């Protein structure tokens, strides 16, 4: 199970980086979203996957899944959600003002 | 008393919420922000005094004991940087009304400003690696809000790149935290440090790899060679007050994290990380940054490029990892935060005074604005480290540390780049302030004078750091001794 998840995370990273290196702005944003998904899956895998065990440590529960990676992922998902939505608005405004969404044309100093 | 450790995070957060409710009443917002900033500065000053007289303050979030909950650690290093942050914040809040347009202020400048302060203090104070990521995001979110304030064409274009590079490095940060968690099974920094020691010698390689990956993440934020390429353009586009906050605080949070991680956790392989990697990168960072500063005629860009060699100097001290090196590094870090903010304020005033950013179109500004001119000259001296100002003490200690460990090339590069920093700054003074009185200078003398007052405050702090070195230095030496002996941090967090 861990192997599958790691391969999946690797694919997400790879496609994310590929998209990040494109010229079109929207593709770049999709790339960042894919990379963040990859990172989240990766955290989950690093905490060791387990089925059928509650993520709590209480009396009478001897076999429990590690709750920490889940807490970390939730935080990270919320953050990347917020940043991505901000980035989309920012990209739209930048596109409107500069009349292009091509990164090649969005360079220059001043 | 433990709750003191979280006050520098909570207070500005509260202030940001308060000012968010009344964006329209600008006068009131300004008054509230100014009063609160001074009040916060006093409170943080008290906390600093408390830490230095009674020892490290540790707060275990929610009463959960150390490795399970989130710890906030107000130790000597972090609290002194928080204090410096609040000094800069107090100056910036008085600079902002004269530098920003009313429209920009109404678009929640003060809210983002306080959020930024909250995030920066949080990053300094947290004792948890994942929480560090969260506070990075808090301060980055605030900085995104600040960098696009004004909504200019170029501004949006450059802030897009700024957001993208930071988003990418944040995702790498999360991945690295996952690596750390898989190896040592904890994200509490003191606990990581304790467990890394227990990792068997043949597996130390993976720890070093993770350390370098984390260094990469922080190097992007701190603008270390070769990852500084995003910095100049994105720091130069926003308003001077925003640039001052970015230049003084954001890159310094990155270098602080390197400080923390590489004095607490990754100290098992110093012959590779500290002696090789850091020393070489410090050299390149100094040289390339200062070459950038010499390459342009845009006055604001010159100051922006000067952020980079300063990071090189601080990294050099971490690389030396000795009493002298760390003391010099911390001294230089504090000095640089204050003086960079002051210089950005002054250059903002200069641009208003001359009506242009282009140095080749500027001349004779000192004839109309003598105070601004001489302050700028003073700032140049302080930045370059002419004795008896604060830059000198830091550089002296760093160079002494480098020489005593036999890094002659490093010493040479540091000295040459100091000289080039002086050259790049004095160019502004000679070409902008001297010479024929130029046409098109502003008639708004009051505005320029209002813009210089916060800079006077910061420069006097900076001069105090230099002239009063005998008063300050014992405290900094306490910090470096404390950093070299990791047991105090670990025991105060885990057993406190």
Coordinates of C-alpha atoms in Angstrom, one line a residue:
Chain A
X1 CA 0.0 0.0 0.0
X2 CA 2.8 2.4 0.9
X3 CA 4.5 1.7 -2.4
X4 CA 1.5 2.5 -4.4
X5 CA 1.0 5.8 -2.5
X6 CA 4.6 6.7 -2.9
X7 CA 4.5 6.1 -6.7
X8 CA 1.3 8.1 -6.9
X9 CA 2.9 11.0 -5.0
X10 CA 5.9 10.7 -7.3
X11 CA 3.7 10.9 -10.4
X12 CA 1.9 14.0 -8.9
X13 CA 5.2 15.6 -8.3
X14 CA 6.5 14.9 -11.7
X15 CA 3.4 16.1 -13.5
X16 CA 3.3 19.1 -11.2
X17 CA 6.9 20.1 -12.0
X18 CA 6.2 19.6 -15.7
X19 CA 3.2 21.9 -15.5
X20 CA 5.2 24.4 -13.5
X21 CA 7.7 24.7 -16.3
X22 CA 5.1 25.7 -18.9
X23 CA 4.6 29.2 -20.1
X24 CA 0.9 29.5 -19.7
X25 CA 0.0 30.9 -16.3
X26 CA -3.0 28.6 -15.7
X27 CA -0.9 25.5 -16.3
X28 CA 1.7 26.8 -13.7
X29 CA -1.1 27.2 -11.1
X30 CA -2.3 23.7 -11.9
X31 CA 1.2 22.5 -11.5
X32 CA 1.5 24.0 -8.0
X33 CA -1.8 22.4 -7.0
X34 CA -0.6 19.0 -8.2
X35 CA 2.7 19.4 -6.3
X36 CA 0.8 20.2 -3.1
X37 CA -1.4 17.2 -3.6
X38 CA 1.7 15.1 -4.0
X39 CA 3.2 16.6 -0.8
X40 CA 0.0 15.8 1.1
X41 CA -0.1 12.2 0.0
X42 CA 3.5 12.0 0.9
X43 CA 2.9 13.1 4.5
X44 CA 0.1 10.5 4.8
X45 CA 2.4 7.8 3.6
X46 CA 5.3 8.8 5.8
X47 CA 3.1 8.3 8.9
X48 CA 2.6 4.7 7.9
X49 CA -0.8 3.7 6.5
X50 CA -3.1 1.6 8.6
X51 CA -6.7 0.3 8.0
X52 CA -9.4 -0.2 10.5
X53 CA -7.8 1.5 13.5
X54 CA -9.1 4.8 15.1
X55 CA -6.7 7.7 15.1
X56 CA -7.1 8.1 18.9
X57 CA -5.1 7.0 21.9
X58 CA -7.7 6.2 24.6
X59 CA -8.3 3.6 27.2
X60 CA -9.0 0.3 25.8
X61 CA -7.6 1.1 22.3
X62 CA -4.3 -0.6 21.9
X63 CA -4.1 -0.5 18.1
X64 CA -4.4 3.0 16.8
X65 CA -3.5 4.9 13.6
X66 CA -1.1 7.8 13.9
X67 CA -3.2 10.9 14.1
X68 CA -0.4 13.4 13.6
X69 CA 0.0 13.1 9.8
X70 CA -3.7 13.6 9.4
X71 CA -3.6 16.8 11.5
X72 CA -0.6 18.0 9.5
X73 CA -2.3 17.3 6.2
X74 CA -5.5 19.0 7.2
X75 CA -3.6 22.2 8.1
X76 CA -1.6 21.9 4.9
X77 CA -4.6 21.4 2.7
X78 CA -6.4 24.4 4.1
X79 CA -3.3 26.5 3.5
X80 CA -2.7 25.4 0.0
X81 CA -6.4 25.8 -0.8
X82 CA -6.2 29.4 0.4
X83 CA -3.0 30.2 -1.5
X84 CA -4.2 28.6 -4.7
X85 CA -7.5 30.6 -4.7
X86 CA -5.5 33.7 -4.0
X87 CA -3.1 32.9 -6.8
X88 CA -6.0 32.4 -9.3
X89 CA -7.4 35.8 -8.5
X90 CA -3.9 37.3 -8.7
X91 CA -3.3 35.6 -12.0
X92 CA -6.5 36.9 -13.4
X93 CA -5.7 40.5 -12.4
X94 CA -2.2 40.2 -13.8
X95 CA -3.6 38.9 -17.0
X96 CA -6.2 41.7 -17.2
X97 CA -3.6 44.4 -16.6
X98 CA -0.7 43.0 -18.7
X99 CA -3.0 41.6 -21.4
X100 CA -1.1 38.3 -21.5
X101 CA -0.8 35.1 -19.6
X102 CA 2.4 34.0 -21.2
X103 CA 5.3 34.0 -18.7
X104 CA 7.7 34.7 -21.5
X105 CA 6.0 38.1 -22.0
X106 CA 5.7 38.7 -18.3
X107 CA 9.4 39.3 -17.7
X108 CA 11.5 42.4 -17.6
X109 CA 12.7 44.8 -15.0
X110 CA 10.4 47.7 -14.4
Chain B
X1 CA 4.1 33.6 33.4
X2 CA 4.5 31.1 30.6
X3 CA 1.9 32.8 28.6
X4 CA 4.3 35.6 27.9
X5 CA 5.8 33.5 25.2
X6 CA 2.8 33.7 23.0
X7 CA 1.9 37.4 23.6
X8 CA 4.0 38.7 20.7
X9 CA 1.9 36.5 18.4
X10 CA -1.5 37.1 19.9
X11 CA -1.3 40.8 20.3
X12 CA -0.7 41.9 16.7
X13 CA -3.3 39.3 15.6
X14 CA -5.8 41.0 17.8
X15 CA -4.8 44.4 16.5
X16 CA -5.1 43.2 12.9
X17 CA -8.7 42.2 13.6
X18 CA -9.5 45.4 15.4
X19 CA -8.3 47.6 12.5
X20 CA -10.0 45.4 9.9
X21 CA -13.4 46.4 11.2
X22 CA -13.0 50.1 10.6
X23 CA -11.1 50.4 7.3
X24 CA -12.9 53.6 6.4
X25 CA -12.0 55.7 9.4
X26 CA -8.5 56.2 8.4
X27 CA -7.5 58.7 11.1
X28 CA -8.7 56.4 13.8
X29 CA -7.0 53.4 12.3
X30 CA -3.7 55.3 12.1
X31 CA -4.0 56.4 15.7
X32 CA -5.0 52.9 17.0
X33 CA -2.1 51.3 15.0
X34 CA 0.5 53.8 16.2
X35 CA -0.6 53.5 19.9
X36 CA -0.8 49.8 19.8
X37 CA 2.6 49.4 18.1
X38 CA 4.3 51.4 20.8
X39 CA 2.4 49.6 23.5
X40 CA 3.4 46.2 22.0
X41 CA 7.0 47.4 21.8
X42 CA 6.9 48.1 25.5
X43 CA 5.3 44.8 26.3
X44 CA 7.9 42.9 24.2
X45 CA 10.7 44.9 25.8
X46 CA 9.4 43.7 29.1
X47 CA 9.3 40.0 27.9
X48 CA 12.8 40.4 26.7
X49 CA 13.9 41.7 30.1
X50 CA 12.1 38.8 31.7
X51 CA 13.8 36.2 29.5
X52 CA 17.3 37.6 30.0
X53 CA 16.9 37.9 33.8
X54 CA 14.9 34.7 34.5
X55 CA 15.8 32.3 31.7
X56 CA 14.0 30.8 28.8
X57 CA 10.2 30.9 28.8
X58 CA 8.5 27.8 27.3
X59 CA 4.7 27.6 26.7
X60 CA 3.3 24.2 26.0
X61 CA 0.2 24.9 23.8
X62 CA -3.0 23.8 25.4
X63 CA -1.2 22.3 28.3
X64 CA -0.1 19.3 26.2
X65 CA 3.4 18.2 27.2
X66 CA 6.2 18.8 24.9
X67 CA 6.4 16.2 22.1
X68 CA 2.6 16.0 21.8
X69 CA 1.5 19.6 21.9
X70 CA 3.0 22.6 20.1
X71 CA 5.7 24.4 22.1
X72 CA 6.4 28.1 22.0
X73 CA 9.9 28.8 23.1
X74 CA 10.9 32.4 23.9
X75 CA 14.6 31.8 24.2
X76 CA 17.4 34.4 24.0
X77 CA 17.8 34.3 20.3
X78 CA 14.2 34.4 19.3
X79 CA 13.1 37.0 21.8
X80 CA 15.9 39.4 20.8
X81 CA 14.8 39.1 17.1
X82 CA 11.2 39.6 18.1
X83 CA 12.2 42.7 19.9
X84 CA 14.0 44.0 16.8
X85 CA 11.0 43.2 14.8
X86 CA 8.8 45.3 17.0
X87 CA 11.2 48.2 16.9
X88 CA 11.0 48.1 13.1
X89 CA 7.2 47.7 13.2
X90 CA 6.9 50.8 15.5
X91 CA 9.0 52.8 13.0
X92 CA 7.1 51.5 10.0
X93 CA 3.7 52.4 11.3
X94 CA 4.7 56.0 11.6
X95 CA 6.2 56.0 8.1
X96 CA 3.2 54.4 6.4
X97 CA 0.7 57.3 6.5
X98 CA 3.1 59.6 4.6
X99 CA 4.4 57.0 2.2
X100 CA 1.1 55.2 1.1
X101 CA -1.8 56.8 -0.5
X102 CA -5.1 57.0 1.4
X103 CA -6.6 54.5 -0.9
X104 CA -3.8 52.0 -0.2
X105 CA -4.1 52.5 3.5
X106 CA -7.8 51.9 3.3
X107 CA -7.3 48.6 1.5
X108 CA -6.3 47.0 4.8
X109 CA -2.7 48.0 4.9
X110 CA -2.7 47.9 8.7
X111 CA -4.5 44.6 8.9
X112 CA -1.9 42.9 6.7
X113 CA 0.9 44.8 8.5
X114 CA -0.1 43.4 11.9
X115 CA -0.6 40.0 10.4
X116 CA 2.9 40.1 9.0
X117 CA 4.3 41.0 12.5
X118 CA 2.3 38.2 14.0
X119 CA 3.6 35.7 11.5
X120 CA 7.2 36.8 11.8
X121 CA 7.0 36.7 15.7
X122 CA 5.4 33.3 15.4
X123 CA 8.2 32.0 13.2
X124 CA 10.7 33.2 15.7
X125 CA 9.0 31.8 18.7
X126 CA 7.7 28.4 17.7
X127 CA 9.5 25.3 18.8
X128 CA 7.8 23.0 16.3
X129 CA 8.9 22.4 12.8
X130 CA 5.5 22.0 11.2
X131 CA 4.3 25.1 13.2
X132 CA 7.2 26.9 11.7
X133 CA 5.7 26.1 8.2
X134 CA 2.3 27.4 9.4
X135 CA 3.8 30.7 10.6
X136 CA 5.7 31.0 7.3
X137 CA 2.4 30.7 5.6
X138 CA 0.8 33.3 7.9
X139 CA 3.6 35.8 7.1
X140 CA 3.6 35.0 3.5
X141 CA -0.1 35.4 3.1
X142 CA 0.2 38.8 4.8
X143 CA 3.1 39.6 2.5
X144 CA 1.1 38.7 -0.6
X145 CA -1.5 41.1 0.6
X146 CA 1.1 43.8 1.0
X147 CA 3.0 43.2 -2.2
X148 CA 0.0 43.7 -4.4
X149 CA -1.1 46.8 -2.6
X150 CA -1.4 49.5 -5.2
X151 CA -2.4 47.1 -8.0
X152 CA 0.2 48.4 -10.5
X153 CA 0.9 46.6 -13.8
X154 CA 4.5 45.8 -13.0
X155 CA 3.6 45.1 -9.4
X156 CA 1.1 42.3 -10.2
X157 CA 3.5 40.8 -12.7
X158 CA 6.4 40.6 -10.2
X159 CA 4.2 39.5 -7.2
X160 CA 3.0 36.6 -9.3
X161 CA 6.6 35.3 -9.4
X162 CA 7.0 36.0 -5.8
X163 CA 3.9 34.0 -4.8
X164 CA 4.9 31.1 -7.1
X165 CA 8.4 30.7 -5.8
X166 CA 7.2 30.9 -2.2
X167 CA 4.4 28.4 -2.8
X168 CA 6.9 26.0 -4.4
X169 CA 9.4 26.3 -1.5
X170 CA 6.5 25.9 1.0
X171 CA 5.4 22.7 -0.6
X172 CA 9.0 21.5 -0.5
X173 CA 9.0 22.4 3.2
X174 CA 5.9 20.2 3.8
X175 CA 7.6 17.3 2.0
X176 CA 10.7 17.7 4.1
X177 CA 8.7 17.8 7.3
X178 CA 7.2 14.5 6.1
X179 CA 10.7 13.1 5.7
X180 CA 11.7 14.3 9.1
X181 CA 8.6 12.7 10.6
X182 CA 9.2 9.4 8.9
X183 CA 12.8 9.2 10.2
X184 CA 12.5 10.5 13.8
X185 CA 8.8 10.3 14.4
X186 CA 8.3 13.8 15.8
X187 CA 8.1 17.4 14.6
X188 CA 9.0 19.1 17.9
X189 CA 12.4 20.7 17.3
X190 CA 13.9 19.8 20.7
X191 CA 12.6 16.3 20.4
X192 CA 14.0 16.0 16.8
X193 CA 17.4 17.2 18.1
X194 CA 17.3 14.6 20.8
X195 CA 16.3 11.8 18.5
X196 CA 18.7 12.7 15.7
X197 CA 21.6 12.1 18.2
X198 CA 20.3 8.5 18.7
X199 CA 20.3 7.7 14.9
X200 CA 23.0 5.1 14.3
X201 CA 26.2 6.4 12.6
X202 CA 25.6 4.5 9.3
X203 CA 22.3 6.2 8.8
X204 CA 23.5 9.7 9.4
X205 CA 23.7 10.3 5.7
X206 CA 19.9 10.5 5.3
X207 CA 19.8 13.0 8.2
X208 CA 22.3 15.2 6.3
X209 CA 20.3 14.9 3.1
X210 CA 17.1 16.1 5.0
X211 CA 19.1 18.9 6.5
X212 CA 20.3 20.0 3.1
X213 CA 16.7 19.8 1.8
X214 CA 15.5 22.0 4.7
X215 CA 18.4 24.4 4.0
X216 CA 17.3 24.6 0.4
X217 CA 13.8 25.6 1.6
X218 CA 15.1 28.3 3.9
X219 CA 17.7 29.4 1.4
X220 CA 14.9 30.2 -1.0
X221 CA 13.2 32.4 1.6
X222 CA 16.5 33.9 2.8
X223 CA 17.8 34.6 -0.7
X224 CA 21.1 32.7 -0.6
X225 CA 23.1 32.2 -3.7
X226 CA 22.0 30.7 -6.2
X227 CA 18.4 31.1 -5.0
X228 CA 18.2 34.8 -4.7
X229 CA 17.1 35.5 -8.3
X230 CA 13.5 36.2 -7.3
X231 CA 14.3 38.7 -4.7
X232 CA 15.4 42.0 -6.3
X233 CA 12.5 42.4 -8.7
X234 CA 9.8 41.5 -6.3
X235 CA 11.1 43.5 -3.4
X236 CA 11.6 46.6 -5.5
X237 CA 8.0 46.9 -6.8
X238 CA 5.9 47.6 -3.7
X239 CA 5.8 50.8 -1.7
X240 CA 9.0 51.7 0.3
X241 CA 7.4 50.9 3.6
X242 CA 6.4 47.4 2.4
X243 CA 9.9 46.9 0.9
X244 CA 11.4 48.0 4.2
X245 CA 9.3 45.4 6.1
X246 CA 10.1 42.7 3.6
X247 CA 13.8 43.5 3.5
X248 CA 14.1 43.8 7.2
X249 CA 11.9 40.9 8.3
X250 CA 11.1 38.3 5.7
X251 CA 14.6 37.3 4.5
X252 CA 15.7 37.4 8.1
X253 CA 13.1 34.9 9.1
X254 CA 14.6 32.5 6.5
X255 CA 18.1 33.0 7.9
X256 CA 16.8 32.7 11.5
X257 CA 15.4 29.3 10.6
X258 CA 18.8 28.2 9.2
X259 CA 20.3 29.5 12.5
X260 CA 17.9 27.5 14.6
X261 CA 18.0 24.2 12.6
X262 CA 21.7 24.2 12.1
X263 CA 22.6 25.0 15.7
X264 CA 20.0 22.7 17.2
X265 CA 19.4 19.7 15.0
X266 CA 21.8 19.2 12.2
X267 CA 25.2 19.5 13.9
X268 CA 26.4 15.9 13.4
X269 CA 28.2 16.5 10.2
X270 CA 29.6 20.0 10.5
X271 CA 32.6 19.3 8.3
X272 CA 30.3 19.0 5.3
X273 CA 27.3 21.3 6.0
X274 CA 28.9 24.2 8.0
X275 CA 32.5 24.1 6.8
X276 CA 32.0 23.4 3.2
X277 CA 28.4 24.2 2.1
X278 CA 27.7 27.3 4.1
X279 CA 31.2 28.9 3.8
X280 CA 31.2 28.6 0.0
X281 CA 27.6 29.7 -0.4
X282 CA 28.3 32.7 1.9
X283 CA 31.1 33.8 -0.3
X284 CA 29.1 33.6 -3.5
X285 CA 26.1 35.2 -1.9
X286 CA 28.2 38.2 -0.8
X287 CA 29.9 38.6 -4.1
X288 CA 26.9 38.2 -6.4
X289 CA 24.7 40.3 -4.3
X290 CA 27.0 43.2 -4.3
X291 CA 27.7 42.9 -8.0
X292 CA 23.9 43.2 -8.5
X293 CA 24.0 46.4 -6.3
X294 CA 26.7 47.9 -8.6
X295 CA 24.9 47.0 -11.8
X296 CA 21.9 49.3 -11.5
X297 CA 21.0 52.9 -11.4
X298 CA 17.6 52.4 -9.7
X299 CA 18.2 53.7 -6.2
X300 CA 15.7 51.4 -4.6
X301 CA 17.1 48.4 -6.5
X302 CA 20.6 49.2 -5.1
X303 CA 19.3 49.0 -1.5
X304 CA 17.3 45.8 -2.4
X305 CA 20.4 44.1 -3.8
X306 CA 22.3 45.1 -0.6
X307 CA 20.0 42.7 1.3
X308 CA 21.8 39.8 -0.3
X309 CA 25.4 40.3 0.8
X310 CA 24.1 40.9 4.3
X311 CA 22.6 37.4 4.3
X312 CA 26.0 36.2 3.1
X313 CA 27.6 37.7 6.2
X314 CA 25.1 36.1 8.5
X315 CA 25.5 32.7 6.8
X316 CA 29.2 33.0 7.2
X317 CA 28.9 33.2 11.0
X318 CA 26.6 30.1 11.0
X319 CA 29.2 28.3 8.8
X320 CA 32.0 29.1 11.3
X321 CA 29.9 27.7 14.1
X322 CA 32.2 29.1 16.8
X323 CA 31.7 31.5 19.6
X324 CA 33.0 34.4 17.6
X325 CA 31.2 33.4 14.5
X326 CA 27.8 33.0 16.1
X327 CA 28.1 36.2 18.2
X328 CA 29.1 38.2 15.1
X329 CA 26.3 36.6 13.1
X330 CA 23.6 37.5 15.6
X331 CA 25.0 41.0 16.0
X332 CA 25.0 41.4 12.3
X333 CA 21.5 40.0 12.0
X334 CA 20.1 42.6 14.4
X335 CA 22.1 45.4 13.0
X336 CA 21.1 44.5 9.5
X337 CA 17.3 44.3 10.3
X338 CA 17.4 47.8 11.7
X339 CA 19.6 49.5 9.2
X340 CA 17.9 47.9 6.1
X341 CA 14.6 49.2 7.3
X342 CA 16.1 52.7 7.9
X343 CA 17.7 52.7 4.5
X344 CA 14.5 51.7 2.7
X345 CA 12.8 54.5 4.6
X346 CA 15.4 57.0 3.5
X347 CA 15.5 55.9 -0.1
X348 CA 11.7 56.2 -0.2
X349 CA 12.1 59.7 1.1
X350 CA 14.8 60.3 -1.5
X351 CA 12.5 59.1 -4.3
X352 CA 9.8 61.4 -3.1
X353 CA 12.2 64.3 -2.8
X354 CA 13.8 63.9 -6.2
X355 CA 10.7 62.7 -8.0
X356 CA 12.6 59.9 -9.8
X357 CA 14.1 56.5 -9.0
X358 CA 16.8 56.9 -11.6
X359 CA 20.2 57.8 -10.2
X360 CA 21.4 59.3 -13.5
X361 CA 18.6 61.8 -13.5
X362 CA 19.3 62.8 -9.9
X363 CA 21.7 65.4 -8.5
X364 CA 22.1 68.0 -5.8
X365 CA 19.3 66.7 -3.6
X366 CA 21.3 67.7 -0.5
X367 CA 21.0 71.4 -1.3
X368 CA 17.3 71.3 -0.7
X369 CA 17.2 68.4 1.8
X370 CA 20.4 68.5 3.9
X371 CA 19.0 66.4 6.7
X372 CA 18.0 63.6 4.3
X373 CA 21.4 63.8 2.7
X374 CA 23.4 63.5 5.9
X375 CA 21.1 60.8 7.3
X376 CA 21.6 58.8 4.1
X377 CA 25.4 59.2 4.5
X378 CA 25.2 58.1 8.1
X379 CA 23.1 55.1 7.0
X380 CA 25.7 54.2 4.5
X381 CA 28.5 54.3 7.1
X382 CA 26.4 52.2 9.5
X383 CA 25.6 49.6 6.8
X384 CA 29.1 49.2 5.6
X385 CA 30.4 48.9 9.1
X386 CA 32.6 51.9 9.6
X387 CA 33.7 52.0 13.3
X388 CA 32.1 52.8 15.7
X389 CA 28.8 51.9 14.2
X390 CA 27.0 48.6 14.6
X391 CA 28.0 46.9 11.4
X392 CA 31.6 47.2 12.5
X393 CA 31.2 45.1 15.6
X394 CA 29.4 42.3 13.8
X395 CA 31.9 42.2 10.9
X396 CA 34.9 42.4 13.3
X397 CA 33.7 39.4 15.2
X398 CA 32.9 37.5 12.0
X399 CA 36.3 38.2 10.5
X400 CA 38.1 37.4 13.7
X401 CA 36.3 34.1 13.8
X402 CA 37.1 33.4 10.1
X403 CA 40.8 34.2 10.5
X404 CA 41.2 32.1 13.7
X405 CA 39.9 29.1 11.8
X406 CA 42.1 29.8 8.8
X407 CA 39.5 30.8 6.2
X408 CA 41.7 33.4 4.4
X409 CA 39.8 33.3 1.2
X410 CA 36.5 33.9 3.0
X411 CA 38.0 36.8 4.9
X412 CA 39.3 38.3 1.7
X413 CA 35.9 38.0 0.0
X414 CA 34.1 39.4 3.0
X415 CA 36.4 42.5 3.1
X416 CA 36.2 43.0 -0.7
X417 CA 32.4 42.8 -0.7
X418 CA 32.2 45.2 2.3
X419 CA 34.3 47.7 0.2
X420 CA 32.0 47.1 -2.8
X421 CA 28.9 47.7 -0.6
X422 CA 30.4 51.0 0.4
X423 CA 31.0 51.8 -3.2
X424 CA 27.5 51.0 -4.3
X425 CA 26.0 53.1 -1.5
X426 CA 28.4 56.0 -1.8
X427 CA 27.4 56.2 -5.5
X428 CA 23.9 57.2 -4.5
X429 CA 25.4 59.8 -2.2
X430 CA 27.8 61.3 -4.7
X431 CA 25.6 61.2 -7.8
X432 CA 22.3 61.8 -6.2
X433 CA 23.0 64.2 -3.4
X434 CA 26.0 66.2 -4.7
X435 CA 26.4 68.2 -7.8
X436 CA 24.1 70.7 -9.5
X437 CA 20.7 71.3 -8.1
X438 CA 18.3 69.3 -10.2
X439 CA 15.0 70.4 -11.8
X440 CA 11.8 68.8 -10.7
X441 CA 12.4 68.3 -7.0
X442 CA 9.3 68.1 -4.9
X443 CA 8.0 71.3 -3.2
X444 CA 6.4 69.2 -0.5
X445 CA 9.2 69.7 2.2
X446 CA 6.9 68.6 5.0
X447 CA 6.3 65.2 3.5
X448 CA 10.0 64.5 3.0
X449 CA 10.7 65.5 6.6
X450 CA 7.9 63.4 7.9
X451 CA 9.4 60.4 6.0
X452 CA 12.8 60.9 7.6
X453 CA 11.6 60.9 11.2
X454 CA 11.1 57.1 11.5
X455 CA 14.5 56.6 9.8
X456 CA 16.1 58.9 12.4
X457 CA 14.6 56.7 15.1
X458 CA 15.9 53.5 13.5
X459 CA 19.3 55.0 12.8
X460 CA 19.7 56.0 16.5
X461 CA 18.8 52.5 17.5
X462 CA 21.5 51.3 15.1
X463 CA 24.1 53.8 16.5
X464 CA 23.2 52.7 20.0
X465 CA 24.0 49.1 18.9
X466 CA 27.4 50.2 17.7
X467 CA 28.4 52.8 20.3
X468 CA 26.8 50.9 23.1
X469 CA 28.4 47.6 22.1
X470 CA 29.8 47.1 25.5
X471 CA 26.3 47.1 26.9
X472 CA 24.8 44.9 24.2
X473 CA 27.6 42.5 23.5
X474 CA 27.5 40.5 26.8
X475 CA 23.8 39.6 26.0
X476 CA 24.7 38.5 22.5
X477 CA 27.6 36.4 23.9
X478 CA 25.1 34.8 26.2
X479 CA 23.0 33.9 23.1
X480 CA 25.9 32.3 21.2
X481 CA 27.0 30.4 24.2
X482 CA 23.5 29.2 24.6
X483 CA 23.3 28.1 20.9
X484 CA 26.6 26.2 21.1
X485 CA 25.4 24.3 24.1
X486 CA 22.1 22.7 22.8
X487 CA 21.3 20.9 26.0
X488 CA 19.7 23.9 27.6
X489 CA 17.2 24.4 24.8
X490 CA 16.3 20.7 24.7
X491 CA 15.9 20.3 28.4
X492 CA 13.9 23.5 28.8
X493 CA 11.4 22.3 26.2
X494 CA 11.2 18.7 27.0
X495 CA 11.3 18.8 30.8
X496 CA 9.9 22.3 31.3

